[in-house]
Tab-separated table of C-alpha atoms and ligand atoms in Angstrom:
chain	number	residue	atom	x	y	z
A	1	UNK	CA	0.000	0.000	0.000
A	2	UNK	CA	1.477	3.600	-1.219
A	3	UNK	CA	1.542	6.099	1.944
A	4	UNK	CA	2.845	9.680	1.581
A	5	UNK	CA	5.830	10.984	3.502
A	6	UNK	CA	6.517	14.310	4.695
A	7	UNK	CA	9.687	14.601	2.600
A	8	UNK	CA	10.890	18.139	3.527
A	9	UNK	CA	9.506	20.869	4.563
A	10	UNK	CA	9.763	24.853	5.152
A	11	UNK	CA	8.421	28.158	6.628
A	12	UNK	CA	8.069	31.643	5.589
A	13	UNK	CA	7.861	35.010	8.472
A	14	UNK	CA	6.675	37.819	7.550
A	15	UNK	CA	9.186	40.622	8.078
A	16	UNK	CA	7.536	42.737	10.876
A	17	UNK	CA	7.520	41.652	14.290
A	18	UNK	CA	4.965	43.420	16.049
A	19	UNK	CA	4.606	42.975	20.229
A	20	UNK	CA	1.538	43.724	22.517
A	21	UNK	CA	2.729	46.990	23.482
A	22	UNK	CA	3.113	48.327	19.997
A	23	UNK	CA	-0.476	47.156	19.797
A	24	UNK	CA	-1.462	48.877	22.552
A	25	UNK	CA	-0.783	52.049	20.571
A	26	UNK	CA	-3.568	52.099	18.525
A	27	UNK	CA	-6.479	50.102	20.661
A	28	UNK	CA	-7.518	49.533	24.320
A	29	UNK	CA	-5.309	46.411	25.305
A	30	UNK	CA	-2.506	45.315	27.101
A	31	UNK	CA	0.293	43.369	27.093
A	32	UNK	CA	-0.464	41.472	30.122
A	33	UNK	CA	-4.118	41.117	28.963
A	34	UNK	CA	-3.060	39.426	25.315
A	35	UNK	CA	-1.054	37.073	27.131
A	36	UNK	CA	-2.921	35.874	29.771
A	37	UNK	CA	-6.006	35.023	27.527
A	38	UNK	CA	-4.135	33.598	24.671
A	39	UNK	CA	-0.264	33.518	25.444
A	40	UNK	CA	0.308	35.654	21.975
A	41	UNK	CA	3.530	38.137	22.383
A	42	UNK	CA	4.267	39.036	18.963
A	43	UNK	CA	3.065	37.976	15.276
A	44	UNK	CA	4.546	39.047	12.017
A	45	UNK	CA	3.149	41.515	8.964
A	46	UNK	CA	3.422	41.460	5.906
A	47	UNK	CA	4.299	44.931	4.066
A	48	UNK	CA	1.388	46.244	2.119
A	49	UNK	CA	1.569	44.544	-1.571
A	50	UNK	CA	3.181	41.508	-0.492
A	51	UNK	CA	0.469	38.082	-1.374
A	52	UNK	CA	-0.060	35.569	0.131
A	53	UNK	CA	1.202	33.192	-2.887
A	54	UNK	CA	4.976	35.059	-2.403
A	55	UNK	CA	4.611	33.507	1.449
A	56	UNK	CA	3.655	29.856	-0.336
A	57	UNK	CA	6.264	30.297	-2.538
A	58	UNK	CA	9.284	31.030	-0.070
A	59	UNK	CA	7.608	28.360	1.992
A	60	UNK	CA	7.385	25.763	-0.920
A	61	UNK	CA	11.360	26.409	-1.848
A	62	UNK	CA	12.258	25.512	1.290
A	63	UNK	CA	9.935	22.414	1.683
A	64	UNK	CA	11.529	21.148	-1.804
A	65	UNK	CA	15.315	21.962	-0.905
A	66	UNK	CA	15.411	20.130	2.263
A	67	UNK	CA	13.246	16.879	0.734
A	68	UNK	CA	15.688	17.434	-2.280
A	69	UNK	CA	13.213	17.123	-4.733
A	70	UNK	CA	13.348	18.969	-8.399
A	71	UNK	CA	10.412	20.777	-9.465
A	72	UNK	CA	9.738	18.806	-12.882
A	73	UNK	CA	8.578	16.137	-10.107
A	74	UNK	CA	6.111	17.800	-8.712
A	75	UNK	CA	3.047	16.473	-10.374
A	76	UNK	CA	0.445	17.955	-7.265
A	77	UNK	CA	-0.201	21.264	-5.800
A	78	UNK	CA	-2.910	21.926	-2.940
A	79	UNK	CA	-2.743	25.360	-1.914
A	80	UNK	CA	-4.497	25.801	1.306
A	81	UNK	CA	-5.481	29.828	2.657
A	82	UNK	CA	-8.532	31.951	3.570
A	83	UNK	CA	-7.034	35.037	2.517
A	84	UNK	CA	-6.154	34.672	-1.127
A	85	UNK	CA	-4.185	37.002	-3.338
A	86	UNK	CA	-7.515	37.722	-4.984
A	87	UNK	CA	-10.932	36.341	-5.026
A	88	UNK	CA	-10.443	34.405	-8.055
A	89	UNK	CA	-8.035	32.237	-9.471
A	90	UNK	CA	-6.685	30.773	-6.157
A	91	UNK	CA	-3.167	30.639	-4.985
A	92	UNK	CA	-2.328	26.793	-6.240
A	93	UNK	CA	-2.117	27.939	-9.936
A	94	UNK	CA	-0.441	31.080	-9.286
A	95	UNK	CA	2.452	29.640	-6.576
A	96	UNK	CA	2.284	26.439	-10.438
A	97	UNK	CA	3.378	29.625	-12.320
A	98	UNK	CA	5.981	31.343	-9.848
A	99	UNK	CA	7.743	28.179	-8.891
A	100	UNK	CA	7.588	27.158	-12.884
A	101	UNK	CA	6.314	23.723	-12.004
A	102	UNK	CA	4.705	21.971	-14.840
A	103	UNK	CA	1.133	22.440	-15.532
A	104	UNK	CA	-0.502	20.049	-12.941
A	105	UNK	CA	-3.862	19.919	-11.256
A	106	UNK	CA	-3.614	22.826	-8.018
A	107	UNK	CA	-6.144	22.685	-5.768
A	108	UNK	CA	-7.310	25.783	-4.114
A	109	UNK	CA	-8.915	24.684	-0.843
A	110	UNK	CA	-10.015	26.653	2.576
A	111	UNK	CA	-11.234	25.219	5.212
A	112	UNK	CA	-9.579	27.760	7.444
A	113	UNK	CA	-7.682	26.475	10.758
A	114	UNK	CA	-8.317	22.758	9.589
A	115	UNK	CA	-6.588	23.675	6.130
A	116	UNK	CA	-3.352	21.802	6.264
A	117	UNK	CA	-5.038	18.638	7.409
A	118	UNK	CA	-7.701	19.055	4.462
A	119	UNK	CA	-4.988	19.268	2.490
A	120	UNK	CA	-3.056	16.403	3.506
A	121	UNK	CA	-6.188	14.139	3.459
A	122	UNK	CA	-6.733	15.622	-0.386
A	123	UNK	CA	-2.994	14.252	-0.808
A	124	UNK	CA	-2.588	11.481	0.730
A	125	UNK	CA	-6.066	10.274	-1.185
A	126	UNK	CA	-3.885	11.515	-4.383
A	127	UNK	CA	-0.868	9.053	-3.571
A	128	UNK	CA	-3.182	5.881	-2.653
A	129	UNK	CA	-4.698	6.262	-5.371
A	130	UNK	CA	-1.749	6.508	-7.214
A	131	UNK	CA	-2.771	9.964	-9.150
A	132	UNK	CA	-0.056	11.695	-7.848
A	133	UNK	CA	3.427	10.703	-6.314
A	134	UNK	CA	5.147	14.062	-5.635
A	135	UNK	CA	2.660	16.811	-3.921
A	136	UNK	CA	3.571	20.046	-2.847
A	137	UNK	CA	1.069	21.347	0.059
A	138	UNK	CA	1.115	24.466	1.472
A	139	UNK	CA	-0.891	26.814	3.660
A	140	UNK	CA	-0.261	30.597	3.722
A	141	UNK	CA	-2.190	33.370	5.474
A	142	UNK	CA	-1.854	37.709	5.483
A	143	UNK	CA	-4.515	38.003	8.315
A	144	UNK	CA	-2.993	41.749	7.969
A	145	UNK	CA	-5.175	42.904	5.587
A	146	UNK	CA	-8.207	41.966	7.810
A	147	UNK	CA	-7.265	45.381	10.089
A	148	UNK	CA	-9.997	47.885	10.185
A	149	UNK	CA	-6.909	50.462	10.256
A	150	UNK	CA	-6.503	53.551	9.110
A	151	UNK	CA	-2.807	55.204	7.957
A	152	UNK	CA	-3.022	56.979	11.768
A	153	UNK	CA	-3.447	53.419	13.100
A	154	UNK	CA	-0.224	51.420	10.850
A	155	UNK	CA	1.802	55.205	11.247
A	156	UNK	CA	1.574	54.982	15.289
A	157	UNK	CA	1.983	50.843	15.045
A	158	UNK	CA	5.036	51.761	13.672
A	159	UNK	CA	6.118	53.785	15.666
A	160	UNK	CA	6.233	56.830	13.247
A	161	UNK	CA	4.053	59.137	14.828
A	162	UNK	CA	3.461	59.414	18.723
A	163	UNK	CA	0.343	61.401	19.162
A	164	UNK	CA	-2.551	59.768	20.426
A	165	UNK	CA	-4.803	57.973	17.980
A	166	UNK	CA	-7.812	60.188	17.189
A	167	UNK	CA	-11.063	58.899	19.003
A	168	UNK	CA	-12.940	58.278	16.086
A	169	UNK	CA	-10.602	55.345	15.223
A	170	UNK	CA	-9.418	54.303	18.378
A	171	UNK	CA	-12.860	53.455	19.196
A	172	UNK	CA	-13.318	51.608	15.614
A	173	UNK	CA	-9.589	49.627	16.707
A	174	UNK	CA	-11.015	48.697	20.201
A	175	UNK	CA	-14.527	47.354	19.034
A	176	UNK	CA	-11.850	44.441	17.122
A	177	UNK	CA	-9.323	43.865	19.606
A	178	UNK	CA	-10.655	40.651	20.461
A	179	UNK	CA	-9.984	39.231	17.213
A	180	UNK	CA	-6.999	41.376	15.821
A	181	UNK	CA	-4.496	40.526	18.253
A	182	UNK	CA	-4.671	37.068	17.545
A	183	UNK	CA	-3.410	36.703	14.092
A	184	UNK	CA	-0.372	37.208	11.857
A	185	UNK	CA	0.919	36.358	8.402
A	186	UNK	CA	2.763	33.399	7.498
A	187	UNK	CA	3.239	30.337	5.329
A	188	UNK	CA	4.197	26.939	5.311
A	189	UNK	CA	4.733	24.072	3.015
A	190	UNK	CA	5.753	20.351	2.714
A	191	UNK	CA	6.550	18.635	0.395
A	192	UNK	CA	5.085	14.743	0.635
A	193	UNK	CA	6.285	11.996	-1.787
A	194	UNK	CA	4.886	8.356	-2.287
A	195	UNK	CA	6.828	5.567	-0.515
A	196	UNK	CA	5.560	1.952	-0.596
A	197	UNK	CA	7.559	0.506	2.585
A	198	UNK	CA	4.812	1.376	4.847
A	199	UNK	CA	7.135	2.411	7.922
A	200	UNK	CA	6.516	5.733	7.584
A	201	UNK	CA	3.896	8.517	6.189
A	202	UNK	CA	-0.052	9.609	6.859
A	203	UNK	CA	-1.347	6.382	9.096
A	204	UNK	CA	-4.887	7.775	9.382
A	205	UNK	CA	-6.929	10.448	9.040
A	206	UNK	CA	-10.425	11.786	10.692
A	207	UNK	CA	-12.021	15.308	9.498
A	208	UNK	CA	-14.897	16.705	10.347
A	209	UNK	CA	-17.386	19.387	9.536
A	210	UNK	CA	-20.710	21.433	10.586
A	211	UNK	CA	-21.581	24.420	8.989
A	212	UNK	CA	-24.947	25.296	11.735
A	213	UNK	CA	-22.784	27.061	13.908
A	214	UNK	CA	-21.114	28.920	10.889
A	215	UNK	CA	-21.909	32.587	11.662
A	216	UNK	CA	-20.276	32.448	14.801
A	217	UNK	CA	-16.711	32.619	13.241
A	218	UNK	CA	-17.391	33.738	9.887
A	219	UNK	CA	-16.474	37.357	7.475
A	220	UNK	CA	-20.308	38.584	7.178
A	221	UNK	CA	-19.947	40.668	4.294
A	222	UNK	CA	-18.052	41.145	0.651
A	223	UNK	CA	-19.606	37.871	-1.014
A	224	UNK	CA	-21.949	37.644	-3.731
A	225	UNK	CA	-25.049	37.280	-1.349
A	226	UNK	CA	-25.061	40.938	-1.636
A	227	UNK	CA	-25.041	42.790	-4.974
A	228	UNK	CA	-22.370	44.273	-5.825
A	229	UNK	CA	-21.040	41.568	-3.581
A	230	UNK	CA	-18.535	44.607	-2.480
A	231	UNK	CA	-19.165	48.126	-1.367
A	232	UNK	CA	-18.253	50.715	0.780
A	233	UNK	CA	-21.193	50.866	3.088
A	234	UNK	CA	-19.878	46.743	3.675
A	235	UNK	CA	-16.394	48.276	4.835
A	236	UNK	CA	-18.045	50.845	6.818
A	237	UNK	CA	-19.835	48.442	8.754
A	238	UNK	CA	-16.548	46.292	9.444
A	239	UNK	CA	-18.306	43.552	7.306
A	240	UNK	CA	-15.062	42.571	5.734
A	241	UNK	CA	-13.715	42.044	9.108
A	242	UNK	CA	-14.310	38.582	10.738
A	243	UNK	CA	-16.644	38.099	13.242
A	244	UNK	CA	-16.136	35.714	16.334
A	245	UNK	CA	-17.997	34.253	19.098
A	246	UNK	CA	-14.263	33.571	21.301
A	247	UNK	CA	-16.338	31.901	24.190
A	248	UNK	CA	-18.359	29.812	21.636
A	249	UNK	CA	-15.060	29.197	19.671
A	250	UNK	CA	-13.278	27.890	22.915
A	251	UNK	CA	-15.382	25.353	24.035
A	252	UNK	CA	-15.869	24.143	20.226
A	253	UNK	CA	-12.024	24.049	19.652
A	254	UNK	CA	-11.449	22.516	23.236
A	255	UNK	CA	-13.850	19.586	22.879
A	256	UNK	CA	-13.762	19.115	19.115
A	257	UNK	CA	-9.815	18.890	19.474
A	258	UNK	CA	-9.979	15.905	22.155
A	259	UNK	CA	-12.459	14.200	20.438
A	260	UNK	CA	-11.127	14.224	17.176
A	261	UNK	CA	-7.404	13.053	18.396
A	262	UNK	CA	-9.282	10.299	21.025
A	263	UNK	CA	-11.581	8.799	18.473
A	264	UNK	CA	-8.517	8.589	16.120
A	265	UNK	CA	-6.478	7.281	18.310
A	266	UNK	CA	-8.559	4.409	19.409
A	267	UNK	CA	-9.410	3.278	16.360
A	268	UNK	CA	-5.817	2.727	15.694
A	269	UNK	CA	-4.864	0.920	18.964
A	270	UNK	CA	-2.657	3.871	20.485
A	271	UNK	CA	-2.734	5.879	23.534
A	272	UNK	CA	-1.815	9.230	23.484
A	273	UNK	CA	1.362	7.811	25.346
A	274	UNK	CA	2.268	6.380	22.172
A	275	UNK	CA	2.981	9.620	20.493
A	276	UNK	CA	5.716	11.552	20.254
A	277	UNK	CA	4.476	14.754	19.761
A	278	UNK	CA	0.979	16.523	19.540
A	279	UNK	CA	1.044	19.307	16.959
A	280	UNK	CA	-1.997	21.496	17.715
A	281	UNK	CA	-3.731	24.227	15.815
A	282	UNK	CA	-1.968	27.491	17.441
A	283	UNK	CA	-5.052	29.999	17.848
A	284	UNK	CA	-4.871	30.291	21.758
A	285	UNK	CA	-2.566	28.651	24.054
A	286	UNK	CA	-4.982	28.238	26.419
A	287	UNK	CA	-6.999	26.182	24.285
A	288	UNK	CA	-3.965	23.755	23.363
A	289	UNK	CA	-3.173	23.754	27.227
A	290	UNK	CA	-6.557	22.562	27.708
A	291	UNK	CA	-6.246	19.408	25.330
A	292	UNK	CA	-2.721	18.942	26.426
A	293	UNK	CA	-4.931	18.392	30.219
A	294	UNK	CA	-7.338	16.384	28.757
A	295	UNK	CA	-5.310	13.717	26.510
A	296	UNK	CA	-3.248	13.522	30.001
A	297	UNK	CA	0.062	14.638	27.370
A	298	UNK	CA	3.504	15.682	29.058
A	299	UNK	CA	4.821	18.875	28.394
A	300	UNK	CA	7.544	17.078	26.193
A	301	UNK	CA	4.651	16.058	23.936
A	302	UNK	CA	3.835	19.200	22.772
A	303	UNK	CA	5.207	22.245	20.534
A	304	UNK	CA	3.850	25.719	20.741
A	305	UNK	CA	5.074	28.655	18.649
A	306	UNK	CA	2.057	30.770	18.950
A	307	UNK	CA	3.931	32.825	21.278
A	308	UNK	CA	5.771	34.058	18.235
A	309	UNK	CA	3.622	33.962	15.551
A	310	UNK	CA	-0.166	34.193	16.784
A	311	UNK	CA	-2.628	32.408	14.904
A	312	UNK	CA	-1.833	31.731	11.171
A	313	UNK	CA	-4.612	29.629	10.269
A	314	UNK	CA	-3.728	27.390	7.685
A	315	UNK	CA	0.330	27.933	7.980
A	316	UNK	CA	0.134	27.204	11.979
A	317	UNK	CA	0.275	23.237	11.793
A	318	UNK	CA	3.293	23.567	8.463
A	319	UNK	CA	5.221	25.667	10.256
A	320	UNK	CA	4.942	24.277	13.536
A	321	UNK	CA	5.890	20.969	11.785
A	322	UNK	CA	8.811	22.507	9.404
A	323	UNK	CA	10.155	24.195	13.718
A	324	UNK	CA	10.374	20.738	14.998
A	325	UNK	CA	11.762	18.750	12.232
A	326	UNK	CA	14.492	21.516	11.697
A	327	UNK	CA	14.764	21.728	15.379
A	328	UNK	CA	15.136	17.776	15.652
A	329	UNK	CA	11.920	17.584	17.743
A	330	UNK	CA	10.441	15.168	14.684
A	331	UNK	CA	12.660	12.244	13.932
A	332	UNK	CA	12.309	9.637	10.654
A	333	UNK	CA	9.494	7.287	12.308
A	334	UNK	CA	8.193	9.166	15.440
A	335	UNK	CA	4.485	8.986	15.446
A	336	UNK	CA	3.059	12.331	15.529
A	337	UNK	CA	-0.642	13.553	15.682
A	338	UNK	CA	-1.526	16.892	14.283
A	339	UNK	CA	-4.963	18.480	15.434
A	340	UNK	CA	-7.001	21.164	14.353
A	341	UNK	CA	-10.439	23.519	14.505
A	342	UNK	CA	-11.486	26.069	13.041
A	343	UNK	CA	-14.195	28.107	11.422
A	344	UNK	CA	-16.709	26.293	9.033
A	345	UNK	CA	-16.843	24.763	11.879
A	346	UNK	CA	-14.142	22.260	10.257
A	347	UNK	CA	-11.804	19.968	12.713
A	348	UNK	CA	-9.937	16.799	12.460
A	349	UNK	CA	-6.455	14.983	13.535
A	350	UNK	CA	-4.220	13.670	11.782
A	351	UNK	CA	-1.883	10.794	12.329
A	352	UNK	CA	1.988	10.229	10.862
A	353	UNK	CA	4.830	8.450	11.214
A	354	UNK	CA	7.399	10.784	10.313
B	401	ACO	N1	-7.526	43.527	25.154
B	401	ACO	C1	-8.118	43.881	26.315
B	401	ACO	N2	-9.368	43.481	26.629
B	401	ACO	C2	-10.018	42.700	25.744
B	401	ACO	C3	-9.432	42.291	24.521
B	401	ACO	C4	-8.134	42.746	24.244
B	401	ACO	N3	-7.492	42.417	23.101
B	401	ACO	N4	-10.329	41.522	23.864
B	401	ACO	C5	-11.430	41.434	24.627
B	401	ACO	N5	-11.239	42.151	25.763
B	401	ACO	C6	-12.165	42.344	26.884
B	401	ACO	C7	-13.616	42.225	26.443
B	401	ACO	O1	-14.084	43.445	25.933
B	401	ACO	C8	-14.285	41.856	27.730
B	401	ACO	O2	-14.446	43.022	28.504
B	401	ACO	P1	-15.725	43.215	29.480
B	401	ACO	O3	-15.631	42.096	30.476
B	401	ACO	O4	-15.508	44.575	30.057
B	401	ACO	O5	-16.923	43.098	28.593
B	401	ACO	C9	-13.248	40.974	28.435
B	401	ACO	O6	-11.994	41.282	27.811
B	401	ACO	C10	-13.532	39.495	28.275
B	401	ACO	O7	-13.832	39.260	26.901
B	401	ACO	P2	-14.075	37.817	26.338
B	401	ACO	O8	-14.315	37.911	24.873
B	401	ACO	O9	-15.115	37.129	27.173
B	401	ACO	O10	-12.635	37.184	26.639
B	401	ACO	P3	-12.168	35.701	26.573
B	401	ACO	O11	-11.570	35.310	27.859
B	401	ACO	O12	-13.210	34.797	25.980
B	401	ACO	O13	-10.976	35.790	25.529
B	401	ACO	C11	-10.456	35.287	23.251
B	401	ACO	C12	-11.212	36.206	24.212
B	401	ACO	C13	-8.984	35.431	23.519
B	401	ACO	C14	-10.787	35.744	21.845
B	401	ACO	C15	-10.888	33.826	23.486
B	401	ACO	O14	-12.284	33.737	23.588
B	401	ACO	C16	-10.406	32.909	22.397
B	401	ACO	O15	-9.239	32.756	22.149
B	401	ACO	N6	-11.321	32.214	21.701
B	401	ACO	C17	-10.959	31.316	20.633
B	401	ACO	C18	-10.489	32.101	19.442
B	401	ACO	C19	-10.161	31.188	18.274
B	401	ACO	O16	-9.679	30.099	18.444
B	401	ACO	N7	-10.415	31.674	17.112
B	401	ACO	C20	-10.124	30.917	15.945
B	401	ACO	C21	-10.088	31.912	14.883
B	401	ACO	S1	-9.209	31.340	13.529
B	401	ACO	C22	-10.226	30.874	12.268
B	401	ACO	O17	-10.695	29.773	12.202
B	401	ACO	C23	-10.529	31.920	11.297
């Protein structure tokens, strides 16, 4: 039976590093108050004109130089993001073009937190099947570009200008905070190649989804329910800024995670003592602290880099996976489970020997 290996893979970082306090410049929050709820100190921006496909791309280099592959092999591409370049084409043809792959089929999928392990499953069916042998997957996000900010708003961020933020906007930064800290722009790719000696690569898969909860983590406005599906009264309103339910998304996350790594588990004989590492979706580290309690996992088990990063969506589980193999954390034939939630609701786990 063909399985597909995580042959190499790599990370892009947006070139900004922005901390709590600079944040604190333009909206009612803290330092102390970002890290207690979430355990976020600093995430990374993009500058203004950079896509998210030039993330995949540095990513997807990287993924292919460490698993040593040429890019005439490539005969896959799932491009995984909920902030494209554009709304249409997606990212997987355009990162086909830049990285002058051949023409083969490129997904463009988004399923938001649960991306990467959409993707993979979308893969790994690829390689089974034998349709593919060679996939490059990545996830990339510029959450930047959600920020109801004005020039004042990046100009003080900065650290250009020092007067106060004028009212008006300060108010319009504070009614957001909730959801702005959390995120920043990355990417993340691997590259995953058939193998038919069974000791390693994707062991089993479970992914979920249930769209009735949907509005409660969702971006209300600029789609073609509304005609023009864009418009300025829609930015006005914040429309094109997600809105989120954090309690509601909490408890989802917390239970949906445990379930989802306990049911696969189980059905694959294992105990969560069996595994060498836990990659979690990095939105809040309280939430991952949570599962950590509830699988009964040792510190040693786990990886976070959300302190660094925030929330990345689709790049978080890539990159924390590209940080660990780099890092030697993930060794050739360590079992590792990778979990995720997020909006849709989507959520799943993931399990590979490396
Ligand atoms: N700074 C200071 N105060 C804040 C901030 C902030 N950044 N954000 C909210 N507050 C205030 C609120 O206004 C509220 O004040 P009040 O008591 O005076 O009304 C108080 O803090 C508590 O607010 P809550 O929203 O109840 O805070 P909570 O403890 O739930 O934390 C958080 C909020 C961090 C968002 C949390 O709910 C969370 O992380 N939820 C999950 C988020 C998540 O995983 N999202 C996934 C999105 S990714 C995707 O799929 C697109």
């Amino acid at each position: 039976m063909l399985r597909s290996v995580i042959a190499g893979s790599g990370s892009a970082i947006a070139p900004h590093r922005v901390t709590n306090d600079m944040l604190a410049r333009i909206m009612d929050t803290s330092d102390a108050w970002i890290r207690e709820r979430t355990g976020v100190e600093t995430r990374y921006y993009v500058e203004p004109g950079t896509r998210t496909t030039d993330l995949g791309v540095i990513a997807a280099e990287r993924a292919l130089e460490m698993a040593g592959v040429a890019r005439e092999d490539i005969d896959l591409v799932v491009f995984a993001t909920m902030t494209p370049d554009q709304y249409f084409p997606g990212c997987g043809g355009l990162l086909q073009s830049r990285l002058g792959l051949r023409p083969v089929p490129a997904f463009d999928i988004r399923q938001q937190c649960s991306g990467f392990l959409y993707g993979l499953q979308l893969v790994d069916a690829h390689i089974r099947a034998g349709l593919a042998r060679t996939a490059l997957l990545v996830g990339a996000e510029i959450h930047s570009g959600f920020m109801p900010w004005g020039p004042g708003s990046w100009a003080r961020l900065a650290g250009d200008v020092e007067a106060p933020l004028e009212p008006g906007e300060w108010e319009t930064t504070t009614s957001v905070r909730h959801l702005t800290v959390l995120f920043g722009d990355a990417g993340g790719a691997v590259v995953i190649t058939a193998a038919d000696d069974g000791s390693r690569g994707v062991v089993d898969q479970a992914l979920y989804a249930d769209g009735t909860d949907a509005a409660k983590l969702c971006v209300p406005g600029n789609g073609f329910a509304r005609r023009p599906y864009v418009d300025p009264e829609q930015i006005r309103r914040l429309e094109h800024v997600p809105v989120m339910d954090g309690r509601y998304v909490f408890k989802m996350a917390t239970t949906r995670m445990t379930e989802a790594a306990r049911a696969l588990l189980e059905r694959n004989g294992l105990t969560p003592g069996d595994l060498k590492l836990v990659l979690m979706h990095q939105a809040n580290l309280r939430i991952n602290e949570f599962v950590q309690r509830s699988l009964g996992l040792s510190d040693a088990q786990v990886c976070h880099n959300i302190q660094r990063y925030g929330n990345t969506t689709a790049a978080t589980v890539p990159l924390l996976w590209d940080e660990c193999v780099r890092g030697g954390r993930i060794e050739p034939g360590d079992a590792v489970l990778m979990v995720a939630f997020g909006a849709g609701m989507t959520w799943g786990a993931t399990l590979v020997r490396a």
